[in-house]
CSV table of C-alpha atoms and ligand atoms in Angstrom, one decimal:
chain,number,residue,atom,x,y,z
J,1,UNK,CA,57.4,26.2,26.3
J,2,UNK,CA,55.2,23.6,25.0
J,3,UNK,CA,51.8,23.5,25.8
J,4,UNK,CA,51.1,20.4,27.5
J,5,UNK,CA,47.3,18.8,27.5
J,6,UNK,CA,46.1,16.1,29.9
J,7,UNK,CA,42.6,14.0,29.8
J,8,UNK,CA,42.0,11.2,31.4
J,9,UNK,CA,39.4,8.2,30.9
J,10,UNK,CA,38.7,4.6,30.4
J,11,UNK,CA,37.9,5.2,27.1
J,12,UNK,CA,36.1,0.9,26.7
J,13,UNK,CA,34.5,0.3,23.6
J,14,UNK,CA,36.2,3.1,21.5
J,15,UNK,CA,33.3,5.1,20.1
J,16,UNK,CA,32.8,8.4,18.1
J,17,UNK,CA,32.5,10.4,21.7
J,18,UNK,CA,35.5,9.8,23.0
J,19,UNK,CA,37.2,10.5,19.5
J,20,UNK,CA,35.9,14.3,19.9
J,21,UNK,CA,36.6,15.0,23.7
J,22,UNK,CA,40.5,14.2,22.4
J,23,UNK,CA,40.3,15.5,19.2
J,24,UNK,CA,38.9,19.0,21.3
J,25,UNK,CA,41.5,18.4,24.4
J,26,UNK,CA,44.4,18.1,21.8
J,27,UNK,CA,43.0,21.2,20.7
J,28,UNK,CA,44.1,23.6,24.0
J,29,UNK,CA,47.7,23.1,23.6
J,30,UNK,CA,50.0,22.0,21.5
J,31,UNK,CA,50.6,18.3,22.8
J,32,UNK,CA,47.9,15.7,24.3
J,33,UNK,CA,48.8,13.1,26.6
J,34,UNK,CA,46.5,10.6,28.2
J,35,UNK,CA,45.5,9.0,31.4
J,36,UNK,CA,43.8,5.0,29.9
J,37,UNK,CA,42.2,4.3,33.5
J,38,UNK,CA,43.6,0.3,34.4
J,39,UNK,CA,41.4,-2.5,34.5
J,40,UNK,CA,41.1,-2.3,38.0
J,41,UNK,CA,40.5,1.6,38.9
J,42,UNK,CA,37.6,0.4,36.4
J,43,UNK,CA,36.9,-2.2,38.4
J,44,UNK,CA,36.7,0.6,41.3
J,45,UNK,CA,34.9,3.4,39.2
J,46,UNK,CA,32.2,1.7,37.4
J,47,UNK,CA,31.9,-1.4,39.4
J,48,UNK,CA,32.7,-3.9,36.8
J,49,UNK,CA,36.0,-4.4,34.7
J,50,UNK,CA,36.4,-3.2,30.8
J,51,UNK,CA,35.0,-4.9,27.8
J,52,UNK,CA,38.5,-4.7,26.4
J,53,UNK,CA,41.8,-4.9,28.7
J,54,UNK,CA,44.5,-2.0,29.4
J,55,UNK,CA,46.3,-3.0,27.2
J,56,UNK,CA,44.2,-2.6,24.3
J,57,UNK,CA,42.6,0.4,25.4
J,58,UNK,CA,46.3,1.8,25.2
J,59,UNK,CA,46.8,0.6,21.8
J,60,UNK,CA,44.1,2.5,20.6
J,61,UNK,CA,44.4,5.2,22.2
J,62,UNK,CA,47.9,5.5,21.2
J,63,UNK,CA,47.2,5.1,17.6
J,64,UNK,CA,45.3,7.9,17.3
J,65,UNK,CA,46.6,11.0,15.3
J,66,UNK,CA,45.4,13.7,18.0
J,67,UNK,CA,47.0,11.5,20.6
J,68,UNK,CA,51.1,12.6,21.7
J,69,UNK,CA,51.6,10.0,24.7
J,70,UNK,CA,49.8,7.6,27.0
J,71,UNK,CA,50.0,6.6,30.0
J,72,UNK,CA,48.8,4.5,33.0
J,73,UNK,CA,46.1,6.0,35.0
J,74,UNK,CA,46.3,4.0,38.4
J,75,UNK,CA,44.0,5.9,40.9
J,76,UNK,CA,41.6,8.9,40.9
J,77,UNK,CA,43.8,10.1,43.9
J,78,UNK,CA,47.5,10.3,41.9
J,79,UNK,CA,45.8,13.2,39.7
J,80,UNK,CA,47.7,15.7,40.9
J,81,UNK,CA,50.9,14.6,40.5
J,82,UNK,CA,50.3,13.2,37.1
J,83,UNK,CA,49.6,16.8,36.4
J,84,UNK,CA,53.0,17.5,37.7
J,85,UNK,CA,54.7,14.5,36.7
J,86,UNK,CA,53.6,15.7,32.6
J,87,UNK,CA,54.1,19.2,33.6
J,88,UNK,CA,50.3,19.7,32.4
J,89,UNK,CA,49.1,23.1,31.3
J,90,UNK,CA,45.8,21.9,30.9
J,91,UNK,CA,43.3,19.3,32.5
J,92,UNK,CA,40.9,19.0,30.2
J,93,UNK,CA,37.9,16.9,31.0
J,94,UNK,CA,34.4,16.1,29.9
J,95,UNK,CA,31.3,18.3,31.9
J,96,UNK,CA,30.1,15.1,33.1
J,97,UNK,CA,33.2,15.4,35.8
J,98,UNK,CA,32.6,19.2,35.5
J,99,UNK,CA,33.7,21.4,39.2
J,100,UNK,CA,35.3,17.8,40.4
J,101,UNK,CA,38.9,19.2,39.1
J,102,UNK,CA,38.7,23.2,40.0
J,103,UNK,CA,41.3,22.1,42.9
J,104,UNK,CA,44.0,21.8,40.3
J,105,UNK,CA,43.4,25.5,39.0
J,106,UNK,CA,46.8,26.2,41.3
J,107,UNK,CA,48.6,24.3,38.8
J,108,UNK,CA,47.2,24.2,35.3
J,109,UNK,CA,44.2,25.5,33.6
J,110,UNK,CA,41.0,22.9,34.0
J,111,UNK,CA,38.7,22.7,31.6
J,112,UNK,CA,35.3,21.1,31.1
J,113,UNK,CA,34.0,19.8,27.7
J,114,UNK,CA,30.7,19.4,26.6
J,115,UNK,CA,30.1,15.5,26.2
J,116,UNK,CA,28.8,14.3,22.7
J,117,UNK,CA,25.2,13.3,23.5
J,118,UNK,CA,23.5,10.3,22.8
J,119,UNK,CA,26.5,7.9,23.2
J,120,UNK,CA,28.7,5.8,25.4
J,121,UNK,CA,30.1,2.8,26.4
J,122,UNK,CA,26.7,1.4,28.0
J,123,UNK,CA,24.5,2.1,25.3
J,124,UNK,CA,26.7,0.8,22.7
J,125,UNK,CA,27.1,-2.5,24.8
J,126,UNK,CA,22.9,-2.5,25.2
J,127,UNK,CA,22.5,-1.8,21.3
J,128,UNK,CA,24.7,-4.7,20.6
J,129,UNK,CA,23.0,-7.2,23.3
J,130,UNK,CA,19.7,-6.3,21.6
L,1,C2G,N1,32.9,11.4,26.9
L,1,C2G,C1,32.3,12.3,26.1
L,1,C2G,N2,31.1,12.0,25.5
L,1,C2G,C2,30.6,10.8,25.6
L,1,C2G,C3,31.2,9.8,26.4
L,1,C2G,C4,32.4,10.1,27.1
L,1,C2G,O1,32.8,13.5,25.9
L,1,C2G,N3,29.4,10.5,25.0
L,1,C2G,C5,34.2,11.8,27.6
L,1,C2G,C6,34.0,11.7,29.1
L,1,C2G,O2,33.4,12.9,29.6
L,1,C2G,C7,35.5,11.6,29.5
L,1,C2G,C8,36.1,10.8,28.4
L,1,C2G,O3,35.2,10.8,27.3
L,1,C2G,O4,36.1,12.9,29.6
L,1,C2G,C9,36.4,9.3,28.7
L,1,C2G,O5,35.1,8.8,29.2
L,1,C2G,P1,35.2,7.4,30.1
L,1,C2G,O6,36.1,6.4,29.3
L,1,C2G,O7,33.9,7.1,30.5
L,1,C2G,O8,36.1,7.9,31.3
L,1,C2G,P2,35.7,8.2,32.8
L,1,C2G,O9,35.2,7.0,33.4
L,1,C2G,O10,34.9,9.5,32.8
L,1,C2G,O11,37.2,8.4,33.4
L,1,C2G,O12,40.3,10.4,36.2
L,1,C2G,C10,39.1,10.6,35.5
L,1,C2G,C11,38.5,9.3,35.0
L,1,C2G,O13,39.5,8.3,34.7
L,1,C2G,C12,37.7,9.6,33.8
C-alpha cells in the first residue's frame, strides 16, 4: 500500500521555504504529490495573480527530486476530493493553515509543518524592488 503524500500551495517565486515544507511532506510517506494553486484561485487567495504563470510554477515544481506528481489545484473547496481522487494518506500542510484541515482527519492523517521563518514570496519580491 503505498503511502500517498499531498500538499498544496502556490508555491510563486520558488524560494528555499517552500523547498523544505516538500522536502519534509515527502518525508511522511513514501510518494508526494502536489496541488500548484492556478493563476486564478491566486487571483482569489491572495488578491493579485502570481509573479510566474501555472505553468511554470508546475515546471518547477515537477522538477524537483522530492516531488512524485503534480497537479492542478482549482479551488480551496475541491480539497476533499483531491484527497480522494490521489487516495491521500496524508495532508500535509504548513502551521500557517494549521486546524483549517482537521475536517479531513476522517480520511487521511493531516499534518501541520512548522514554516521556515524569515522568508516568502512577499519579502523576496520587496528585497528585489529595493
Ligand atoms: N511555506 C513554508 N515556509 C515559508 C513559506 C511558505 O513552509 N517561509 C509553506 C506554506 O506553509 C505552504 C507552502 O509552503 O504550506 C506553499 O506556500 P504558498 O505557495 O504560499 O501556498 P498557500 O497560499 O499557503 O496555498 O489549498 C491550500 C493553499 O493552496 C495553500
Amino acid at each position: 500500500m503505498t503511502n500517498t503524500v499531498l500538499t498544496f500551495g502556490t508555491f510563486d517565486v520558488f524560494h528555499v521555504g517552500h523547498l523544505r515544507i516538500l522536502e519534509r511532506a515527502r518525508g511522511l510517506g513514501d510518494r508526494l504529490i502536489v496541488g500548484v494553486s492556478t493563476d486564478r484561485l491566486n487571483i482569489f487567495k491572495k488578491g493579485r495573480p502570481p509573479v510566474f504563470s501555472e505553468r511554470e510554477r508546475v515546471d518547477i515544481i515537477k522538477a524537483l527530486r522530492c516531488v512524485d506528481g503534480v497537479f492542478l489545484e482549482e479551488s480551496l473547496e475541491l480539497k476533499r476530493h483531491y484527497l480522494l481522487q490521489h487516495s491521500a494518506a496524508v495532508l500535509a500542510m504548513g502551521s500557517d493553515w494549521a486546524g483549517r484541515f482537521d475536517e479531513f482527519n476522517d480520511i487521511c492523517r493531516v499534518v501541520y509543518l512548522e514554516r521556515t521563518p524569515a522568508i516568502s514570496t512577499t519579502a523576496v519580491i520587496e528585497k528585489i524592488r529595493l
